[in-house]
Amino acid sequence: MTMLPFVQLAQFREIRPHVRFAHYTEFPMKVPSRYLFDHEIILVERGRGTVFTELGAFPYGERSLLMIPPGVLHSFKDDPDASLGHAHRAIHFDWEPQAVDGLLHIVGDREGPIYRDELPSEAAKLASLWLPNMVRIDGASEETVALVEQVVEAFRQDGPLRKLELQALFLRLLFVLSRQLQDGYVVCAPLTDRKTGRPRDRSDITKYILRMHDAVGQTPVTDDILNQWQETVFFSAPHFHRLFKEQTGFTPHEYFTKLRMEKGAKLLLSTDLLVQEVAYACGYEDSRYFSRLFRKHEGVSPNPYRRVFLHRD
């Protein structure tokens, strides 16, 4: 099974999701053709129906979970004869905070088939790196259902810690979905087919990133890995650097430095090594240069960092 991009990206890139809106309704989903400006997760709790995309008509039912990216034209039509009624929960969110007005744009006035020429040109510019295509996950787990309920409830509440609780719950939901998809506990079906570059390219970048992690595990660390990317990936340098930054949010040098600083932080808290020895283990002969980099990344120099987190006088 192909790993969804957000599961792959989450291994190496920080996620700062922002929940923009969340709600629960017992009305049937009867939605004319539309596209979103953000992402949406819909959990169907009762009822069944059909979602239409440019690839065709796809059924959904109880415990179907739909993940919808921005800029994808789609339409919903619940089955009016559902004997158990209708109910669903929806969460609108951004993977990272975005300054975007509005949640969605209605294109048509009917539910039903979607045609490629209906999609406005501005919608095509809303492609998502994290989730390029709409997917359906069937058989959402009890844990997933409970977390979706908690996110919707937290959004409705008011209080000084509301934002913190909302983000914590939503991060937990993303973690559970990622873990279950990675372990094959649930399977997703793509409902659209946006082209976002070759999966092989992203896989090669992932392999190189894993080699960087292995290199940082050595003592002392060397810079050799930064000149060895062509042993793992087989495309041009500009293409490599663009994909690497898309996948990690950093240039290769920035990411490797970040890994070395993380190693330094672990050594400071788990060993009695002097700062000079920690610097050497991380690949820096000049401990003062290491200390400057460490302060830039952690906000405090190595010795104060150790005192603060180990409560040493």
GROMACS .gro file of C-alpha atoms in nm, residues 61-201:
model
  141
   61GLY     CA    1  -2.139   0.433   0.494
   62GLU     CA    2  -2.129   0.410   0.869
   63ARG     CA    3  -1.775   0.470   1.002
   64SER     CA    4  -1.644   0.588   0.668
   65LEU     CA    5  -1.388   0.863   0.719
   66LEU     CA    6  -1.336   1.104   0.429
   67MET     CA    7  -1.026   1.324   0.405
   68ILE     CA    8  -1.069   1.612   0.160
   69PRO     CA    9  -0.787   1.843   0.043
   70PRO     CA   10  -0.831   2.198  -0.087
   71GLY     CA   11  -0.912   2.265  -0.451
   72VAL     CA   12  -1.075   1.928  -0.526
   73LEU     CA   13  -1.424   1.950  -0.677
   74HIS     CA   14  -1.672   1.711  -0.514
   75SER     CA   15  -2.036   1.661  -0.422
   76PHE     CA   16  -2.228   1.456  -0.161
   77LYS     CA   17  -2.566   1.290  -0.172
   78ASP     CA   18  -2.691   1.089   0.127
   79ASP     CA   19  -2.926   0.796   0.069
   80PRO     CA   20  -3.267   0.927   0.183
   81ASP     CA   21  -3.383   0.574   0.271
   82ALA     CA   22  -3.121   0.514   0.542
   83SER     CA   23  -3.319   0.337   0.814
   84LEU     CA   24  -3.089   0.445   1.098
   85GLY     CA   25  -3.100   0.812   1.014
   86HIS     CA   26  -2.810   1.042   0.938
   87ALA     CA   27  -2.524   1.182   1.145
   88HIS     CA   28  -2.174   1.300   1.072
   89ARG     CA   29  -1.896   1.506   1.229
   90ALA     CA   30  -1.671   1.735   1.028
   91ILE     CA   31  -1.341   1.908   1.108
   92HIS     CA   32  -1.198   2.185   0.888
   93PHE     CA   33  -0.826   2.235   0.941
   94ASP     CA   34  -0.492   2.347   0.803
   95TRP     CA   35  -0.174   2.143   0.843
   96GLU     CA   36   0.001   2.469   0.923
   97PRO     CA   37  -0.164   2.802   1.012
   98GLN     CA   38  -0.284   2.979   0.698
   99ALA     CA   39  -0.423   3.327   0.640
  100VAL     CA   40  -0.718   3.213   0.430
  101ASP     CA   41  -1.067   3.361   0.436
  102GLY     CA   42  -1.362   3.126   0.403
  103LEU     CA   43  -1.391   2.750   0.418
  104LEU     CA   44  -1.538   2.651   0.082
  105HIS     CA   45  -1.679   2.768  -0.249
  106ILE     CA   46  -1.999   2.630  -0.400
  107VAL     CA   47  -1.966   2.582  -0.776
  108GLY     CA   48  -2.295   2.423  -0.882
  109ASP     CA   49  -2.655   2.396  -0.768
  110ARG     CA   50  -2.698   2.018  -0.774
  111GLU     CA   51  -2.565   1.701  -0.621
  112GLY     CA   52  -2.430   1.445  -0.863
  113PRO     CA   53  -2.155   1.374  -1.115
  114ILE     CA   54  -1.852   1.602  -1.135
  115TYR     CA   55  -1.698   1.708  -1.466
  116ARG     CA   56  -1.342   1.832  -1.511
  117ASP     CA   57  -1.443   2.148  -1.696
  118GLU     CA   58  -1.649   2.261  -1.395
  119LEU     CA   59  -1.344   2.327  -1.180
  120PRO     CA   60  -1.250   2.697  -1.172
  121SER     CA   61  -0.890   2.772  -1.262
  122GLU     CA   62  -0.822   2.928  -0.920
  123ALA     CA   63  -0.910   2.599  -0.748
  124ALA     CA   64  -0.625   2.418  -0.923
  125LYS     CA   65  -0.379   2.645  -0.741
  126LEU     CA   66  -0.491   2.509  -0.402
  127ALA     CA   67  -0.299   2.180  -0.427
  128SER     CA   68  -0.189   2.028  -0.094
  129LEU     CA   69   0.152   1.876  -0.034
  130TRP     CA   70   0.023   1.698   0.277
  131LEU     CA   71  -0.286   1.543   0.119
  132PRO     CA   72  -0.299   1.586  -0.260
  133ASN     CA   73  -0.605   1.365  -0.314
  134MET     CA   74  -0.935   1.295  -0.146
  135VAL     CA   75  -0.935   0.956   0.026
  136ARG     CA   76  -1.189   0.735   0.198
  137ILE     CA   77  -1.102   0.520   0.499
  138ASP     CA   78  -1.359   0.255   0.584
  139GLY     CA   79  -1.408   0.102   0.926
  140ALA     CA   80  -1.279   0.385   1.144
  141SER     CA   81  -1.161   0.244   1.478
  142GLU     CA   82  -1.324   0.313   1.815
  143GLU     CA   83  -1.024   0.528   1.907
  144THR     CA   84  -1.059   0.733   1.589
  145VAL     CA   85  -1.432   0.782   1.642
  146ALA     CA   86  -1.376   0.889   2.003
  147LEU     CA   87  -1.105   1.139   1.907
  148VAL     CA   88  -1.318   1.297   1.633
  149GLU     CA   89  -1.598   1.337   1.888
  150GLN     CA   90  -1.357   1.495   2.137
  151VAL     CA   91  -1.219   1.740   1.879
  152VAL     CA   92  -1.569   1.854   1.783
  153GLU     CA   93  -1.668   1.890   2.148
  154ALA     CA   94  -1.349   2.082   2.233
  155PHE     CA   95  -1.416   2.323   1.947
  156ARG     CA   96  -1.759   2.401   2.092
  157GLN     CA   97  -1.625   2.471   2.439
  158ASP     CA   98  -1.491   2.798   2.575
  159GLY     CA   99  -1.212   2.845   2.826
  160PRO     CA  100  -0.853   2.960   2.876
  161LEU     CA  101  -0.704   2.626   2.763
  162ARG     CA  102  -0.942   2.562   2.472
  163LYS     CA  103  -0.685   2.615   2.196
  164LEU     CA  104  -0.427   2.396   2.368
  165GLU     CA  105  -0.677   2.115   2.425
  166LEU     CA  106  -0.805   2.140   2.068
  167GLN     CA  107  -0.458   2.118   1.918
  168ALA     CA  108  -0.355   1.833   2.149
  169LEU     CA  109  -0.663   1.627   2.062
  170PHE     CA  110  -0.630   1.692   1.690
  171LEU     CA  111  -0.260   1.600   1.693
  172ARG     CA  112  -0.357   1.279   1.869
  173LEU     CA  113  -0.616   1.210   1.597
  174LEU     CA  114  -0.356   1.261   1.324
  175PHE     CA  115  -0.111   1.037   1.509
  176VAL     CA  116  -0.367   0.756   1.545
  177LEU     CA  117  -0.464   0.776   1.178
  178SER     CA  118  -0.098   0.780   1.071
  179ARG     CA  119  -0.010   0.483   1.290
  180GLN     CA  120  -0.309   0.278   1.171
  181LEU     CA  121  -0.238   0.355   0.805
  182GLN     CA  122   0.130   0.274   0.845
  183ASP     CA  123   0.054  -0.054   1.024
  184GLY     CA  124  -0.211  -0.152   0.769
  185TYR     CA  125  -0.483  -0.157   1.036
  186VAL     CA  126  -0.700   0.053   0.805
  187VAL     CA  127  -0.686   0.095   0.428
  188CYS     CA  128  -0.758   0.409   0.232
  189ALA     CA  129  -0.905   0.436  -0.116
  190PRO     CA  130  -0.815   0.739  -0.333
  191LEU     CA  131  -1.119   0.917  -0.478
  192THR     CA  132  -0.929   1.166  -0.696
  193ASP     CA  133  -0.611   1.148  -0.902
  194ARG     CA  134  -0.414   1.469  -0.876
  195LYS     CA  135  -0.061   1.436  -1.007
  196THR     CA  136   0.193   1.559  -0.752
  197GLY     CA  137   0.521   1.424  -0.881
  198ARG     CA  138   0.648   1.069  -0.888
  199PRO     CA  139   0.614   0.868  -0.563
  200ARG     CA  140   0.956   0.719  -0.642
  201ASP     CA  141   1.115   1.063  -0.608
   0.00000   0.00000   0.00000
